[in-house]
Amino acid sequence: MMKYPMKIVKQPGNIYIQLAKRNLERRVVRTILAAIGIIIGVFAISSMGILGNCLKVSVSNSFEDYNNEIVVYPAGGETSITENQVEQLDKISGIESVLPIYSSGTKIEYKDKSMYGAVYGVENEDLTSLVEIDNGKMLKSSSTGCVIGQELANFLDIKVGGKITLEDTKLKVTGILKKRGMSPDVSVDNSIFVNPEVYNKLFTDNNNEYDFVIVKAKNVDNVDGVENSVKKMLNKKDDKVFLSSVKNMLSGVEDALRYVSLFLMGIGSISLVVASVSILNIMLMSVTERTKEIGIMKAVGASKKDIMKMFVLESLILGIIASFIGGILSLGVVFVITDLILKDVSSLFDRGVFLYVVGSIGFGIITSLTGGVYPALKASKMKPIDSLKYQ
């Protein structure tokens, strides 16, 4: 009579998945502890990446209106930008506008309150391209008054029509500007803007020379070309000026934020490595506890591949469930943090956020799977006789 090797009878559905789920449910506490490690790791990596991406998008959006600007400052050893240099800038092709600006800092007084702030001297037509009025009126060419930033107005409790004191001179506030926040050219919210004639009367030692010039290129893509033209024009023999383009500055900020995000994600990945070791330990314990069960399965016809598949599926199911929980949690927490800090959650809809979440979930699953490979190999190599004798 011929004997045929026994085969495992296939049950409806995938029997290996059913066995893997059963084995995870048998040690609920152990499974939950392993899952928590994966959840924390995926959450840390995903949230750090998302936060970094949201900050980068927020900064990019904040500076978007200034991408065509180049700020020209006096170089080391120089004290100002001359009228002649401004005239030379006007001759360069590709430039939309040249905005020469006087700038200084001084004590600002109103009634019994005072603070230090910036004072800018700007031509009326140039000022309208830099700032917007929130309350009151913009300066006229012949105005002897001033317009002030919103935070300065709030701090000193100044209303339109009030008179502030600068350098022992009283100036009437004709308007309060819209809040602008961080900007790369002029500081608006805590500053005062006056006509150049008024500025030169307040600060008599500036010799009618400018502190810096804002150059606006006609096209954002031509910023580098305009920057090179300015350098050739003004720095022929010696360095008379140095330039700061908002486009390049923004690129540097984005690079810095990306490196910080990668560093924080690297720290977060350590917790996933720890979780992988935890899974390895749990699966090895599971192999030891189920030695006799493995022997019986092999005795009735289960192959090495069958045994290995069962154990790998355990770590895979654990990794998938825990990784998705970690990814979803990171989105929820970052949504709250972004809303509280940036007051704008639109950056969460950036494509980079999706990539960070998917990447962290994928990394969590791979890490979990890695932790289950060695125990699966060990279980698959067990000999049926030795396994059945195990006590």
XYZ file of C-alpha atoms in Angstrom, residues 3-384:
382
model
C 1.759 6.117 1.470
C 1.264 9.744 0.501
C 2.478 12.743 2.554
C -0.326 14.434 4.439
C -1.265 17.972 3.396
C -2.928 20.732 5.400
C -6.558 21.019 4.331
C -7.226 24.498 2.983
C -9.955 26.270 4.925
C -12.169 29.044 3.568
C -10.149 32.249 3.549
C -6.431 32.351 4.209
C -5.639 29.882 6.989
C -2.271 31.551 7.640
C -3.914 34.903 8.339
C -6.412 33.196 10.635
C -3.618 31.473 12.546
C -1.621 34.707 12.777
C -4.637 36.613 14.150
C -5.346 33.824 16.637
C -1.769 33.830 17.888
C -1.748 37.632 18.336
C -5.032 37.455 20.243
C -3.694 34.751 22.554
C -1.195 37.174 24.110
C -3.183 40.404 24.103
C -1.027 42.383 26.563
C 2.187 41.387 24.826
C 0.721 42.294 21.423
C -0.517 45.676 22.656
C 2.883 46.558 24.154
C 4.620 45.703 20.873
C 2.034 47.738 18.939
C 2.535 50.767 21.202
C 6.249 50.796 20.348
C 5.464 50.847 16.630
C 2.743 53.485 17.063
C 5.127 55.783 18.956
C 7.860 55.348 16.349
C 5.602 55.999 13.350
C 3.927 58.899 15.169
C 7.303 60.505 15.972
C 8.692 60.185 12.433
C 5.484 61.257 10.713
C 4.697 64.213 12.991
C 8.255 65.590 12.846
C 8.248 65.372 9.066
C 4.790 66.935 8.743
C 5.606 69.796 11.139
C 8.819 70.566 9.270
C 6.983 70.514 5.939
C 4.186 72.747 7.288
C 6.725 75.283 8.565
C 8.501 75.257 5.199
C 5.224 75.783 3.304
C 4.165 78.527 5.732
C 7.472 80.390 5.336
C 7.306 80.008 1.543
C 3.766 81.389 1.485
C 4.738 84.290 3.775
C 7.641 85.277 1.507
C 5.850 84.574 -1.769
C 5.098 88.250 -2.427
C 8.779 89.175 -1.933
C 10.412 86.563 -4.181
C 11.299 89.213 -6.781
C 13.038 91.488 -4.242
C 16.747 92.131 -3.772
C 17.849 94.287 -0.845
C 21.032 96.299 -1.442
C 23.068 97.240 1.666
C 26.349 99.150 2.077
C 29.302 96.751 2.109
C 31.755 96.536 5.014
C 33.571 99.834 5.372
C 30.749 101.738 3.650
C 28.138 103.665 5.626
C 25.364 104.310 3.100
C 23.995 104.014 -0.419
C 24.541 107.214 -2.399
C 22.160 108.988 -4.752
C 24.558 108.258 -7.607
C 24.378 104.514 -6.891
C 20.568 104.686 -6.885
C 20.668 106.381 -10.300
C 22.920 103.600 -11.585
C 20.433 101.000 -10.382
C 17.675 102.705 -12.378
C 19.665 102.041 -15.573
C 19.796 98.237 -15.121
C 17.420 96.292 -17.360
C 15.030 93.766 -15.832
C 14.270 95.947 -12.814
C 10.658 96.891 -12.109
C 11.320 99.479 -9.388
C 14.076 100.883 -7.153
C 13.027 101.932 -3.639
C 15.697 103.878 -1.707
C 15.022 103.961 2.048
C 16.322 105.881 5.047
C 16.324 103.876 8.251
C 17.111 104.486 11.908
C 16.020 103.456 15.396
C 14.891 105.776 18.161
C 12.721 106.146 21.237
C 9.012 106.620 20.493
C 6.880 108.353 23.112
C 3.142 108.774 23.487
C 1.690 110.258 26.667
C 3.176 108.249 29.541
C 4.271 105.292 27.395
C 7.409 104.779 25.327
C 9.256 102.114 23.339
C 12.110 101.812 20.869
C 11.248 101.222 17.240
C 12.415 101.652 13.667
C 11.800 104.848 11.697
C 11.812 104.729 7.889
C 11.977 107.608 5.468
C 10.274 106.594 2.207
C 8.842 108.470 -0.765
C 5.031 108.365 -0.865
C 4.791 106.434 -4.157
C 7.323 103.873 -2.880
C 5.553 103.507 0.456
C 2.269 102.490 -1.202
C 4.055 99.536 -2.840
C 5.462 98.371 0.505
C 2.607 98.696 2.994
C -1.191 98.858 3.230
C -3.352 101.125 5.367
C -5.728 99.508 7.839
C -7.134 102.632 9.452
C -6.787 106.298 8.487
C -4.957 107.638 5.419
C -1.656 107.010 3.675
C 0.987 109.751 3.761
C 0.823 112.403 1.058
C 3.953 113.784 -0.586
C 3.805 116.989 1.447
C 2.648 115.373 4.706
C 4.534 116.192 7.911
C 2.816 113.379 9.794
C 3.496 109.650 9.918
C 1.905 106.219 9.558
C 2.661 103.528 12.123
C 2.604 99.740 12.459
C -0.265 97.925 14.118
C 1.703 96.427 17.028
C 3.257 99.816 17.827
C -0.209 101.393 17.831
C -1.554 98.672 20.123
C 1.372 98.849 22.553
C 1.236 102.637 22.933
C -2.564 102.698 22.578
C -2.414 105.262 19.762
C -5.390 106.139 17.580
C -5.432 107.937 14.223
C -4.973 111.643 14.917
C -2.805 111.089 18.006
C 0.597 112.758 18.257
C 3.783 110.850 19.038
C 7.171 112.281 19.971
C 10.369 111.408 18.051
C 13.681 113.138 18.683
C 11.826 115.917 20.593
C 9.529 116.432 17.597
C 5.788 115.760 17.617
C 4.294 113.959 14.621
C 0.610 113.413 13.910
C -0.436 109.824 13.160
C -2.388 109.932 9.886
C -2.822 106.185 9.516
C -2.271 102.767 11.079
C -0.911 100.033 8.804
C -2.193 96.505 8.278
C -0.379 93.857 10.243
C 2.252 92.249 8.067
C 4.198 89.876 10.285
C 7.705 88.748 9.419
C 9.080 90.294 6.231
C 12.539 90.333 4.637
C 12.691 93.990 3.565
C 11.188 96.402 6.127
C 9.796 95.731 9.588
C 6.260 97.107 9.454
C 4.385 96.186 12.627
C 6.623 97.978 15.158
C 7.773 100.866 12.956
C 7.044 104.425 11.861
C 7.088 105.671 8.264
C 7.620 109.323 7.322
C 8.440 111.302 4.182
C 12.171 111.729 3.411
C 12.009 115.496 4.157
C 10.650 114.817 7.644
C 13.189 112.036 8.201
C 16.136 114.293 7.305
C 14.919 116.926 9.756
C 14.640 114.314 12.522
C 18.028 112.725 11.807
C 20.353 115.472 10.575
C 23.527 113.353 10.548
C 22.577 111.015 7.702
C 23.940 113.333 4.954
C 20.888 112.642 2.793
C 22.258 109.193 1.934
C 20.220 106.011 2.045
C 20.616 103.117 4.458
C 19.473 100.458 1.981
C 17.647 100.063 -1.322
C 14.939 97.570 -2.264
C 15.210 96.456 -5.893
C 12.242 94.642 -7.428
C 12.879 92.481 -10.473
C 10.239 92.346 -13.220
C 10.350 88.566 -13.230
C 11.035 86.157 -10.342
C 12.966 83.878 -12.698
C 15.298 86.778 -13.536
C 16.270 87.600 -9.931
C 19.692 85.962 -10.227
C 20.391 87.842 -13.462
C 19.406 91.183 -11.904
C 21.537 90.410 -8.849
C 24.589 89.772 -11.044
C 23.942 92.995 -12.992
C 23.754 95.018 -9.755
C 27.061 93.551 -8.580
C 28.759 94.353 -11.887
C 27.396 97.885 -11.870
C 28.168 98.874 -8.262
C 31.112 96.630 -7.359
C 33.376 97.343 -10.330
C 36.647 97.830 -8.423
C 35.835 97.398 -4.762
C 32.878 95.932 -2.946
C 30.658 98.922 -2.282
C 27.458 96.969 -1.616
C 26.330 93.508 -0.662
C 23.050 91.964 -1.767
C 20.424 89.861 -0.055
C 17.845 88.327 -2.377
C 14.672 87.054 -0.770
C 14.641 84.112 -3.179
C 18.064 82.867 -2.031
C 17.308 83.638 1.604
C 14.100 81.604 1.382
C 16.004 78.733 -0.200
C 18.443 78.776 2.724
C 15.611 78.796 5.281
C 13.901 75.876 3.535
C 17.160 73.893 3.501
C 17.669 74.557 7.216
C 14.102 73.449 8.016
C 14.550 70.314 5.927
C 17.752 69.356 7.772
C 16.092 69.979 11.142
C 13.143 67.789 10.099
C 15.450 64.995 8.954
C 17.382 65.189 12.224
C 14.188 64.989 14.296
C 12.886 62.158 12.116
C 16.174 60.323 12.688
C 15.658 60.604 16.435
C 12.083 59.374 16.036
C 13.261 56.364 14.016
C 15.215 55.153 17.048
C 11.924 54.302 18.749
C 10.974 52.197 15.707
C 14.252 50.287 15.970
C 13.459 49.639 19.641
C 9.987 48.462 18.608
C 11.563 46.112 16.050
C 13.748 44.569 18.773
C 10.635 44.213 20.933
C 8.838 42.366 18.124
C 11.888 40.152 17.634
C 11.856 39.253 21.331
C 8.087 38.608 21.381
C 8.224 36.425 18.285
C 11.154 34.426 19.649
C 9.188 33.839 22.857
C 6.201 32.818 20.749
C 8.346 30.319 18.814
C 9.571 28.799 22.073
C 6.062 28.606 23.558
C 4.652 26.987 20.419
C 7.440 24.521 19.724
C 5.153 21.508 20.161
C 2.468 23.124 17.991
C 5.028 23.677 15.235
C 6.069 20.021 15.499
C 2.474 18.839 15.096
C 1.951 21.105 12.089
C 5.087 19.760 10.434
C 4.083 16.180 11.249
C 0.768 16.598 9.398
C 2.451 18.037 6.312
C 3.169 21.731 6.909
C 6.257 22.846 4.971
C 8.986 25.257 6.056
C 7.327 27.846 3.840
C 3.994 27.344 5.612
C 5.508 27.807 9.083
C 7.518 30.815 8.017
C 4.514 32.419 6.340
C 2.458 32.077 9.518
C 5.034 33.838 11.706
C 5.845 36.538 9.150
C 2.139 37.329 8.823
C 1.916 37.833 12.586
C 4.550 40.579 12.544
C 3.123 41.995 9.302
C -0.439 42.296 10.683
C 0.908 43.856 13.866
C 3.032 46.305 11.861
C 0.245 47.334 9.473
C -2.347 48.009 12.183
C 0.064 49.842 14.530
C 1.668 51.867 11.711
C -1.670 53.123 10.399
C -2.738 54.097 13.911
C 0.543 56.018 14.364
C 0.141 57.774 11.003
C -3.463 58.827 11.681
C -2.574 60.021 15.198
C 0.270 62.152 13.815
C -2.103 63.888 11.391
C -4.577 64.635 14.179
C -1.999 65.997 16.620
C -0.176 68.060 13.971
C -3.525 69.511 12.831
C -4.139 70.826 16.361
C -0.563 72.135 16.777
C -0.576 73.826 13.358
C -3.924 75.468 14.071
C -2.690 76.770 17.445
C 0.723 78.023 16.273
C 0.311 79.024 12.630
C -3.453 79.726 12.739
C -3.630 78.188 9.270
C -3.989 74.475 8.458
C -3.823 74.863 4.665
C -0.187 73.695 4.720
C -1.431 70.246 5.823
C -2.871 69.730 2.337
C 0.557 69.994 0.733
C 1.730 66.931 -1.198
C 4.775 66.631 1.081
C 2.527 65.896 4.092
C 1.012 62.896 2.295
C 4.481 61.610 1.404
C 5.694 61.899 5.009
C 2.666 59.984 6.345
C 2.903 57.235 3.716
C 6.687 57.013 4.146
C 6.510 56.698 7.938
C 3.752 54.060 7.728
C 5.785 52.123 5.172
C 8.909 52.370 7.339
C 6.928 51.131 10.354
C 5.623 48.115 8.432
C 9.093 47.240 7.101
C 10.626 47.580 10.563
C 7.939 45.317 12.068
C 8.413 42.774 9.308
C 12.175 42.795 9.839
C 11.679 41.968 13.521
C 9.643 38.885 12.597
C 11.918 37.400 9.917
C 14.505 35.718 12.169
C 11.950 34.066 14.502
C 10.068 32.839 11.410
C 13.252 31.312 9.994
C 14.016 29.675 13.327
C 10.521 28.184 13.547
C 10.616 26.904 9.952
C 13.900 25.038 10.543
C 12.628 23.075 13.561
C 12.605 19.292 13.127
C 9.243 17.652 13.812
